PDB file of C-alpha atoms and ligand atoms in Angstrom:
ATOM      1  CA  MET A   3      15.026  -1.643  -3.444  1.00  0.00           C
ATOM      2  CA  ILE A   4      13.609  -3.395  -6.476  1.00  0.00           C
ATOM      3  CA  GLU A   5      12.395  -6.923  -5.757  1.00  0.00           C
ATOM      4  CA  LEU A   6      13.051  -9.308  -8.622  1.00  0.00           C
ATOM      5  CA  LYS A   7      10.452 -12.018  -9.253  1.00  0.00           C
ATOM      6  CA  THR A   8      11.002 -15.599 -10.341  1.00  0.00           C
ATOM      7  CA  ALA A   9       9.156 -17.095 -13.304  1.00  0.00           C
ATOM      8  CA  ARG A  10       7.023 -18.996 -10.762  1.00  0.00           C
ATOM      9  CA  GLU A  11       6.093 -15.764  -8.994  1.00  0.00           C
ATOM     10  CA  MET A  12       5.170 -14.193 -12.344  1.00  0.00           C
ATOM     11  CA  ASP A  13       2.914 -17.215 -12.925  1.00  0.00           C
ATOM     12  CA  LEU A  14       1.113 -16.392  -9.673  1.00  0.00           C
ATOM     13  CA  MET A  15       0.725 -12.735 -10.664  1.00  0.00           C
ATOM     14  CA  ALA A  16      -0.617 -13.850 -14.051  1.00  0.00           C
ATOM     15  CA  ARG A  17      -3.380 -15.830 -12.313  1.00  0.00           C
ATOM     16  CA  GLY A  18      -4.689 -12.640 -10.701  1.00  0.00           C
ATOM     17  CA  GLY A  19      -4.044 -10.763 -13.929  1.00  0.00           C
ATOM     18  CA  ALA A  20      -6.218 -13.185 -15.867  1.00  0.00           C
ATOM     19  CA  ILE A  21      -9.109 -12.399 -13.512  1.00  0.00           C
ATOM     20  CA  ILE A  22      -8.820  -8.716 -14.429  1.00  0.00           C
ATOM     21  CA  GLY A  23      -8.752  -9.614 -18.130  1.00  0.00           C
ATOM     22  CA  ALA A  24     -11.860 -11.757 -17.730  1.00  0.00           C
ATOM     23  CA  LEU A  25     -13.525  -8.991 -15.725  1.00  0.00           C
ATOM     24  CA  TYR A  26     -12.871  -6.488 -18.503  1.00  0.00           C
ATOM     25  CA  ARG A  27     -14.368  -8.804 -21.103  1.00  0.00           C
ATOM     26  CA  GLU A  28     -17.485  -8.969 -18.906  1.00  0.00           C
ATOM     27  CA  MET A  29     -17.418  -5.214 -18.407  1.00  0.00           C
ATOM     28  CA  ALA A  30     -17.305  -4.609 -22.161  1.00  0.00           C
ATOM     29  CA  GLN A  31     -20.732  -6.300 -22.334  1.00  0.00           C
ATOM     30  CA  ARG A  32     -22.150  -4.186 -19.492  1.00  0.00           C
ATOM     31  CA  ILE A  33     -20.832  -0.702 -20.255  1.00  0.00           C
ATOM     32  CA  GLU A  34     -23.661   1.155 -21.999  1.00  0.00           C
ATOM     33  CA  PRO A  35     -25.694   4.333 -21.655  1.00  0.00           C
ATOM     34  CA  GLY A  36     -27.741   4.330 -18.439  1.00  0.00           C
ATOM     35  CA  VAL A  37     -25.425   2.093 -16.409  1.00  0.00           C
ATOM     36  CA  SER A  38     -23.949   3.629 -13.241  1.00  0.00           C
ATOM     37  CA  THR A  39     -20.351   3.260 -12.159  1.00  0.00           C
ATOM     38  CA  GLY A  40     -21.674   2.085  -8.779  1.00  0.00           C
ATOM     39  CA  GLU A  41     -23.369  -0.899 -10.456  1.00  0.00           C
ATOM     40  CA  LEU A  42     -20.163  -1.728 -12.319  1.00  0.00           C
ATOM     41  CA  ASP A  43     -18.219  -1.582  -9.060  1.00  0.00           C
ATOM     42  CA  ARG A  44     -20.528  -4.097  -7.357  1.00  0.00           C
ATOM     43  CA  PHE A  45     -20.312  -6.397 -10.357  1.00  0.00           C
ATOM     44  CA  ALA A  46     -16.502  -6.138 -10.296  1.00  0.00           C
ATOM     45  CA  GLU A  47     -16.226  -6.899  -6.587  1.00  0.00           C
ATOM     46  CA  ASP A  48     -18.512  -9.949  -6.861  1.00  0.00           C
ATOM     47  CA  PHE A  49     -16.705 -11.152  -9.983  1.00  0.00           C
ATOM     48  CA  ILE A  50     -13.246 -10.863  -8.411  1.00  0.00           C
ATOM     49  CA  ARG A  51     -14.329 -12.526  -5.142  1.00  0.00           C
ATOM     50  CA  SER A  52     -16.009 -15.370  -7.072  1.00  0.00           C
ATOM     51  CA  HIS A  53     -12.488 -16.578  -7.856  1.00  0.00           C
ATOM     52  CA  ASP A  54     -11.169 -18.561  -4.900  1.00  0.00           C
ATOM     53  CA  GLY A  55      -8.904 -16.400  -2.746  1.00  0.00           C
ATOM     54  CA  ALA A  56      -8.976 -13.342  -5.006  1.00  0.00           C
ATOM     55  CA  VAL A  57      -9.723  -9.923  -3.517  1.00  0.00           C
ATOM     56  CA  PRO A  58      -9.948  -6.428  -5.031  1.00  0.00           C
ATOM     57  CA  ALA A  59      -6.571  -4.815  -4.330  1.00  0.00           C
ATOM     58  CA  PHE A  60      -7.795  -1.223  -4.416  1.00  0.00           C
ATOM     59  CA  LYS A  61     -10.658  -1.567  -1.921  1.00  0.00           C
ATOM     60  CA  GLY A  62      -9.352   0.186   1.177  1.00  0.00           C
ATOM     61  CA  LEU A  63      -5.935   0.862  -0.382  1.00  0.00           C
ATOM     62  CA  TYR A  64      -4.939   4.245   1.102  1.00  0.00           C
ATOM     63  CA  GLY A  65      -8.665   4.404   2.046  1.00  0.00           C
ATOM     64  CA  PHE A  66     -10.121   4.154  -1.482  1.00  0.00           C
ATOM     65  CA  PRO A  67     -13.804   3.129  -1.164  1.00  0.00           C
ATOM     66  CA  GLY A  68     -14.316   1.220  -4.448  1.00  0.00           C
ATOM     67  CA  SER A  69     -13.172  -2.116  -5.847  1.00  0.00           C
ATOM     68  CA  ILE A  70     -12.439  -0.415  -9.148  1.00  0.00           C
ATOM     69  CA  CYS A  71     -11.533   3.119 -10.111  1.00  0.00           C
ATOM     70  CA  ALA A  72     -14.118   4.358 -12.609  1.00  0.00           C
ATOM     71  CA  SER A  73     -13.126   7.597 -14.316  1.00  0.00           C
ATOM     72  CA  VAL A  74     -15.410   9.201 -16.903  1.00  0.00           C
ATOM     73  CA  ASN A  75     -14.266  11.572 -19.700  1.00  0.00           C
ATOM     74  CA  GLU A  76     -12.122  14.345 -18.151  1.00  0.00           C
ATOM     75  CA  GLU A  77     -11.563  12.183 -15.065  1.00  0.00           C
ATOM     76  CA  VAL A  78      -8.049  10.801 -15.553  1.00  0.00           C
ATOM     77  CA  VAL A  79      -7.781   8.359 -12.656  1.00  0.00           C
ATOM     78  CA  HIS A  80      -9.170   7.457  -9.212  1.00  0.00           C
ATOM     79  CA  GLY A  81     -12.829   8.122 -10.021  1.00  0.00           C
ATOM     80  CA  ILE A  82     -14.964   6.826  -7.145  1.00  0.00           C
ATOM     81  CA  PRO A  83     -17.756   4.514  -8.373  1.00  0.00           C
ATOM     82  CA  ARG A  84     -21.187   5.990  -7.567  1.00  0.00           C
ATOM     83  CA  ASP A  85     -24.794   5.030  -8.129  1.00  0.00           C
ATOM     84  CA  ASP A  86     -25.559   8.571  -9.301  1.00  0.00           C
ATOM     85  CA  ARG A  87     -22.783   8.563 -11.910  1.00  0.00           C
ATOM     86  CA  THR A  88     -24.599   7.275 -14.960  1.00  0.00           C
ATOM     87  CA  LEU A  89     -22.905   6.714 -18.299  1.00  0.00           C
ATOM     88  CA  ALA A  90     -24.175   8.464 -21.430  1.00  0.00           C
ATOM     89  CA  GLU A  91     -23.740   7.817 -25.148  1.00  0.00           C
ATOM     90  CA  GLY A  92     -20.376   9.187 -26.312  1.00  0.00           C
ATOM     91  CA  ASP A  93     -18.665   9.027 -22.889  1.00  0.00           C
ATOM     92  CA  ILE A  94     -15.468   7.159 -22.283  1.00  0.00           C
ATOM     93  CA  LEU A  95     -14.969   5.175 -19.077  1.00  0.00           C
ATOM     94  CA  SER A  96     -11.519   4.311 -17.757  1.00  0.00           C
ATOM     95  CA  LEU A  97     -11.567   1.367 -15.381  1.00  0.00           C
ATOM     96  CA  ASP A  98      -8.551   0.596 -13.238  1.00  0.00           C
ATOM     97  CA  THR A  99      -8.516  -2.647 -11.277  1.00  0.00           C
ATOM     98  CA  GLY A 100      -6.123  -4.445  -8.970  1.00  0.00           C
ATOM     99  CA  VAL A 101      -6.394  -8.027  -7.760  1.00  0.00           C
ATOM    100  CA  VAL A 102      -4.525  -9.727  -4.931  1.00  0.00           C
ATOM    101  CA  LEU A 103      -4.321 -13.504  -5.160  1.00  0.00           C
ATOM    102  CA  ASP A 104      -2.146 -15.677  -2.901  1.00  0.00           C
ATOM    103  CA  GLY A 105      -0.290 -12.569  -1.770  1.00  0.00           C
ATOM    104  CA  TRP A 106       0.577 -11.308  -5.249  1.00  0.00           C
ATOM    105  CA  CYS A 107      -0.866  -8.217  -6.928  1.00  0.00           C
ATOM    106  CA  SER A 108      -1.723  -7.371 -10.504  1.00  0.00           C
ATOM    107  CA  ASP A 109      -2.960  -4.064 -11.878  1.00  0.00           C
ATOM    108  CA  SER A 110      -4.546  -3.178 -15.210  1.00  0.00           C
ATOM    109  CA  ALA A 111      -6.539  -0.288 -16.670  1.00  0.00           C
ATOM    110  CA  TRP A 112      -8.679  -0.060 -19.773  1.00  0.00           C
ATOM    111  CA  THR A 113     -10.674   2.757 -21.371  1.00  0.00           C
ATOM    112  CA  PHE A 114     -14.036   1.745 -22.815  1.00  0.00           C
ATOM    113  CA  PRO A 115     -16.136   3.772 -25.244  1.00  0.00           C
ATOM    114  CA  VAL A 116     -19.805   4.120 -24.242  1.00  0.00           C
ATOM    115  CA  GLY A 117     -21.735   3.612 -27.453  1.00  0.00           C
ATOM    116  CA  GLU A 118     -20.428   5.744 -30.314  1.00  0.00           C
ATOM    117  CA  VAL A 119     -17.667   8.217 -29.471  1.00  0.00           C
ATOM    118  CA  SER A 120     -16.360  11.125 -31.540  1.00  0.00           C
ATOM    119  CA  GLU A 121     -13.590  10.608 -34.083  1.00  0.00           C
ATOM    120  CA  ARG A 122     -11.209  12.626 -31.927  1.00  0.00           C
ATOM    121  CA  VAL A 123     -11.911  10.465 -28.905  1.00  0.00           C
ATOM    122  CA  GLU A 124     -11.570   7.337 -31.038  1.00  0.00           C
ATOM    123  CA  ALA A 125      -8.117   8.590 -32.041  1.00  0.00           C
ATOM    124  CA  LEU A 126      -7.279   9.248 -28.393  1.00  0.00           C
ATOM    125  CA  LEU A 127      -8.097   5.665 -27.446  1.00  0.00           C
ATOM    126  CA  ASP A 128      -6.109   4.314 -30.377  1.00  0.00           C
ATOM    127  CA  THR A 129      -3.068   6.475 -29.619  1.00  0.00           C
ATOM    128  CA  THR A 130      -3.067   5.607 -25.931  1.00  0.00           C
ATOM    129  CA  ARG A 131      -3.420   1.917 -26.696  1.00  0.00           C
ATOM    130  CA  ARG A 132      -0.514   2.081 -29.154  1.00  0.00           C
ATOM    131  CA  ALA A 133       1.533   4.006 -26.579  1.00  0.00           C
ATOM    132  CA  LEU A 134       1.022   1.161 -24.120  1.00  0.00           C
ATOM    133  CA  ASP A 135       2.067  -1.414 -26.723  1.00  0.00           C
ATOM    134  CA  ALA A 136       5.215   0.546 -27.590  1.00  0.00           C
ATOM    135  CA  ALA A 137       6.067   1.044 -23.925  1.00  0.00           C
ATOM    136  CA  ILE A 138       5.664  -2.668 -23.218  1.00  0.00           C
ATOM    137  CA  ALA A 139       7.953  -3.514 -26.148  1.00  0.00           C
ATOM    138  CA  ALA A 140      10.682  -1.456 -24.442  1.00  0.00           C
ATOM    139  CA  ALA A 141      10.470  -3.508 -21.226  1.00  0.00           C
ATOM    140  CA  VAL A 142      13.419  -5.774 -21.955  1.00  0.00           C
ATOM    141  CA  PRO A 143      16.614  -6.490 -19.985  1.00  0.00           C
ATOM    142  CA  GLY A 144      19.379  -3.989 -20.673  1.00  0.00           C
ATOM    143  CA  LYS A 145      17.039  -1.140 -21.569  1.00  0.00           C
ATOM    144  CA  HIS A 146      16.174   1.501 -19.006  1.00  0.00           C
ATOM    145  CA  VAL A 147      13.018   2.908 -17.458  1.00  0.00           C
ATOM    146  CA  GLY A 148      13.609   6.019 -19.585  1.00  0.00           C
ATOM    147  CA  ASP A 149      13.209   3.913 -22.743  1.00  0.00           C
ATOM    148  CA  ILE A 150       9.670   3.017 -21.667  1.00  0.00           C
ATOM    149  CA  GLY A 151       8.689   6.666 -21.233  1.00  0.00           C
ATOM    150  CA  HIS A 152      10.444   7.551 -24.457  1.00  0.00           C
ATOM    151  CA  ALA A 153       8.382   4.958 -26.338  1.00  0.00           C
ATOM    152  CA  VAL A 154       5.198   6.600 -25.036  1.00  0.00           C
ATOM    153  CA  GLU A 155       6.437  10.032 -26.121  1.00  0.00           C
ATOM    154  CA  GLU A 156       7.386   8.814 -29.587  1.00  0.00           C
ATOM    155  CA  THR A 157       3.934   7.306 -30.074  1.00  0.00           C
ATOM    156  CA  VAL A 158       2.087  10.430 -28.962  1.00  0.00           C
ATOM    157  CA  ARG A 159       4.319  12.848 -30.888  1.00  0.00           C
ATOM    158  CA  GLY A 160       2.460  14.620 -33.694  1.00  0.00           C
ATOM    159  CA  SER A 161      -1.000  13.546 -32.467  1.00  0.00           C
ATOM    160  CA  GLY A 162      -1.728  16.844 -30.718  1.00  0.00           C
ATOM    161  CA  PHE A 163      -2.557  14.888 -27.562  1.00  0.00           C
ATOM    162  CA  SER A 164      -0.644  15.349 -24.329  1.00  0.00           C
ATOM    163  CA  ILE A 165       0.872  12.943 -21.835  1.00  0.00           C
ATOM    164  CA  ILE A 166      -0.315  13.317 -18.262  1.00  0.00           C
ATOM    165  CA  ARG A 167       2.993  14.124 -16.580  1.00  0.00           C
ATOM    166  CA  ASP A 168       2.209  13.963 -12.896  1.00  0.00           C
ATOM    167  CA  LEU A 169       1.101  10.322 -12.765  1.00  0.00           C
ATOM    168  CA  VAL A 170       3.410   7.382 -13.385  1.00  0.00           C
ATOM    169  CA  GLY A 171       3.560   3.600 -13.590  1.00  0.00           C
ATOM    170  CA  HIS A 172       5.309   1.555 -10.936  1.00  0.00           C
ATOM    171  CA  GLY A 173       6.887  -1.687  -9.881  1.00  0.00           C
ATOM    172  CA  ILE A 174       4.393  -4.240  -8.552  1.00  0.00           C
ATOM    173  CA  GLY A 175       4.576  -7.545  -6.702  1.00  0.00           C
ATOM    174  CA  ARG A 176       3.611  -8.341  -3.133  1.00  0.00           C
ATOM    175  CA  LYS A 177       2.499  -4.723  -2.950  1.00  0.00           C
ATOM    176  CA  VAL A 178       0.533  -2.808  -5.575  1.00  0.00           C
ATOM    177  CA  HIS A 179       3.039   0.018  -5.615  1.00  0.00           C
ATOM    178  CA  GLU A 180       6.713  -0.877  -5.524  1.00  0.00           C
ATOM    179  CA  GLU A 181       9.876   0.673  -6.925  1.00  0.00           C
ATOM    180  CA  PRO A 182      10.745   1.877  -9.468  1.00  0.00           C
ATOM    181  CA  GLN A 183       8.491   4.643 -10.721  1.00  0.00           C
ATOM    182  CA  VAL A 184       7.779   4.322 -14.453  1.00  0.00           C
ATOM    183  CA  PRO A 185       7.150   7.762 -15.979  1.00  0.00           C
ATOM    184  CA  ASN A 186       5.443   8.132 -19.341  1.00  0.00           C
ATOM    185  CA  ARG A 187       8.180  10.419 -20.598  1.00  0.00           C
ATOM    186  CA  GLY A 188      11.898   9.818 -20.618  1.00  0.00           C
ATOM    187  CA  ARG A 189      15.257   9.863 -22.330  1.00  0.00           C
ATOM    188  CA  PRO A 190      16.513   6.631 -23.886  1.00  0.00           C
ATOM    189  CA  GLY A 191      19.125   4.989 -21.679  1.00  0.00           C
ATOM    190  CA  SER A 192      18.178   7.033 -18.602  1.00  0.00           C
ATOM    191  CA  GLY A 193      16.871   5.870 -15.242  1.00  0.00           C
ATOM    192  CA  THR A 194      16.866   2.430 -13.679  1.00  0.00           C
ATOM    193  CA  LYS A 195      18.336  -0.328 -15.839  1.00  0.00           C
ATOM    194  CA  LEU A 196      15.800  -3.076 -16.535  1.00  0.00           C
ATOM    195  CA  LYS A 197      16.652  -6.569 -15.309  1.00  0.00           C
ATOM    196  CA  GLU A 198      15.121  -9.946 -15.802  1.00  0.00           C
ATOM    197  CA  GLY A 199      12.624 -10.505 -12.977  1.00  0.00           C
ATOM    198  CA  MET A 200      11.376  -6.942 -12.656  1.00  0.00           C
ATOM    199  CA  VAL A 201       7.619  -6.577 -12.874  1.00  0.00           C
ATOM    200  CA  LEU A 202       6.268  -3.182 -13.871  1.00  0.00           C
ATOM    201  CA  ALA A 203       2.787  -1.696 -14.144  1.00  0.00           C
ATOM    202  CA  ILE A 204       3.115   0.342 -17.342  1.00  0.00           C
ATOM    203  CA  GLU A 205       0.297   2.847 -17.725  1.00  0.00           C
ATOM    204  CA  PRO A 206       0.226   5.729 -20.176  1.00  0.00           C
ATOM    205  CA  MET A 207      -2.462   8.342 -19.521  1.00  0.00           C
ATOM    206  CA  ILE A 208      -3.057  10.596 -22.516  1.00  0.00           C
ATOM    207  CA  ALA A 209      -5.356  13.618 -22.793  1.00  0.00           C
ATOM    208  CA  VAL A 210      -6.976  15.390 -25.731  1.00  0.00           C
ATOM    209  CA  GLY A 211      -6.026  18.803 -24.326  1.00  0.00           C
ATOM    210  CA  THR A 212      -3.813  19.866 -21.458  1.00  0.00           C
ATOM    211  CA  TRP A 213      -1.641  17.505 -19.400  1.00  0.00           C
ATOM    212  CA  ARG A 214      -2.425  19.499 -16.287  1.00  0.00           C
ATOM    213  CA  ILE A 215      -4.585  17.831 -13.673  1.00  0.00           C
ATOM    214  CA  ARG A 216      -6.238  18.667 -10.385  1.00  0.00           C
ATOM    215  CA  THR A 217      -7.949  16.681  -7.642  1.00  0.00           C
ATOM    216  CA  LEU A 218     -11.676  17.132  -7.017  1.00  0.00           C
ATOM    217  CA  SER A 219     -13.093  17.902  -3.567  1.00  0.00           C
ATOM    218  CA  ASP A 220     -13.803  14.173  -3.053  1.00  0.00           C
ATOM    219  CA  ARG A 221     -10.000  14.037  -2.572  1.00  0.00           C
ATOM    220  CA  TRP A 222      -9.663  11.151  -5.051  1.00  0.00           C
ATOM    221  CA  THR A 223     -10.858  11.953  -8.544  1.00  0.00           C
ATOM    222  CA  MET A 224      -8.183  13.532 -10.729  1.00  0.00           C
ATOM    223  CA  VAL A 225      -9.410  15.533 -13.707  1.00  0.00           C
ATOM    224  CA  THR A 226      -7.817  17.465 -16.547  1.00  0.00           C
ATOM    225  CA  THR A 227      -7.920  21.181 -15.755  1.00  0.00           C
ATOM    226  CA  ASP A 228      -9.430  21.996 -19.175  1.00  0.00           C
ATOM    227  CA  GLY A 229     -12.200  19.398 -18.825  1.00  0.00           C
ATOM    228  CA  LYS A 230     -11.155  17.525 -21.967  1.00  0.00           C
ATOM    229  CA  PRO A 231     -11.159  13.726 -22.025  1.00  0.00           C
ATOM    230  CA  SER A 232      -8.259  11.500 -21.017  1.00  0.00           C
ATOM    231  CA  ALA A 233      -7.580   7.808 -21.675  1.00  0.00           C
ATOM    232  CA  HIS A 234      -5.680   5.207 -19.664  1.00  0.00           C
ATOM    233  CA  TYR A 235      -4.433   1.735 -20.539  1.00  0.00           C
ATOM    234  CA  GLU A 236      -2.277  -0.339 -18.216  1.00  0.00           C
ATOM    235  CA  HIS A 237      -0.757  -3.775 -18.079  1.00  0.00           C
ATOM    236  CA  THR A 238       1.346  -5.526 -15.479  1.00  0.00           C
ATOM    237  CA  VAL A 239       4.430  -6.661 -17.376  1.00  0.00           C
ATOM    238  CA  GLY A 240       7.253  -9.012 -16.421  1.00  0.00           C
ATOM    239  CA  VAL A 241      10.747  -8.339 -17.761  1.00  0.00           C
ATOM    240  CA  THR A 242      12.092 -11.662 -19.008  1.00  0.00           C
ATOM    241  CA  ALA A 243      15.048 -12.799 -21.113  1.00  0.00           C
ATOM    242  CA  ASP A 244      12.753 -13.790 -23.981  1.00  0.00           C
ATOM    243  CA  SER A 245      10.230 -10.981 -24.398  1.00  0.00           C
ATOM    244  CA  PRO A 246       8.037  -8.752 -22.219  1.00  0.00           C
ATOM    245  CA  ARG A 247       5.517 -10.953 -20.466  1.00  0.00           C
ATOM    246  CA  ILE A 248       2.072  -9.373 -20.094  1.00  0.00           C
ATOM    247  CA  LEU A 249       0.612 -10.681 -16.833  1.00  0.00           C
ATOM    248  CA  THR A 250      -2.780  -8.953 -17.152  1.00  0.00           C
ATOM    249  CA  THR A 251      -4.919  -9.733 -20.160  1.00  0.00           C
ATOM    250  CA  ALA A 252      -6.545  -7.106 -22.303  1.00  0.00           C
ATOM    251  CA  ALA A 253     -10.275  -6.656 -22.737  1.00  0.00           C
ATOM    252  CA  ASP A 254      -9.999  -7.943 -26.279  1.00  0.00           C
ATOM    253  CA  ALA A 255      -7.074 -10.347 -25.943  1.00  0.00           C
ATOM    254  CA  THR A 256      -6.744 -14.031 -25.356  1.00  0.00           C
ATOM    255  CA  ALA A 257      -5.487 -15.426 -22.058  1.00  0.00           C
ATOM    256  CA  PRO A 258      -1.828 -14.780 -21.218  1.00  0.00           C
ATOM    257  CA  ALA A 259       0.778 -17.431 -21.840  1.00  0.00           C
ATOM    258  CA  SER A 260       1.474 -19.198 -18.553  1.00  0.00           C
TER     259      SER A 260
HETATM  260 MG1  LIG B 315      -3.932   0.593 -12.212  1.00  0.00          MG
HETATM  261 MG1  LIG B 316      -0.947   1.048 -11.673  1.00  0.00          MG
END
C-alpha cells in the first residue's frame, strides 16, 4: 500500500531534509585528500544529532553500522565508513544520508569530487546529476513510475555510461523504505500511477563502465564488477499538484521552499 502524505507531513519531512542539505554543505568543506570516511561519519552523526530530535536514519537500519554510507570510486552504495579508508586526490565519494525527525524520514545522496577528478569522471557526475533532475521533473500527478526511470534512461543515452539496474529508489515517509519501488529504467506510462501526496526517494546510480555489481565480503559495500567508478545523487521528492517538491536540499542549493 502506498501511503499518501499531506502538505503538512511533507513540511515535516522537509525539516529533516534540510538537515541533510546543511550537512552536505558542511561536508563539501571537509572532503579532501587525507580525510577518512570514519571521520566524516562521526562529523555527520554529531551534526545530525545537534538538531533537536533528529537522528541518523541509517544507523542500525538492517544492522548498518554507520550514520552515513560512504562509497568511494567503484563502490556504488552502502560503503561502511572506516578510519582506515582515506580519501585521495581524484577520488569520488558518494555519501548517502537519512534523517528521522519527529517520526518522519528523509533520504538524500550526493557524490563529491575529491580535489581534481578526471574529465571522464567529471562527465559522470554531470550526467548523473542531470539524470536526477530529469527524473524529478517527471514526478508529477498523472505520470507513472516508469516515466521517472525513462527520464533517467533518456539522460544517460549516448553518454556511454550505464545505469545500475539492480538498485532502485523507493517511497519514503514514516519508514525509510516504503512502496513503490522507483527503478532508474522504465517505459513511459508503465508502473504505478503517480498521485498527489506520494513521496519518493529518486536516486539514479550511474557507472562509467558496467552496470553489474557485487557485494564485498563486509556484506554491505556494493561495487561495480569492473572496478570503474559510479556516481549517485538522490533527493526525497513530494508529488504535488503544482510541481515536484524537493524535500532534501542539494549540497549547492538554497533551502527548500516550506
Ligand atoms: Mg539514500
Ligand atoms: Mg534511498
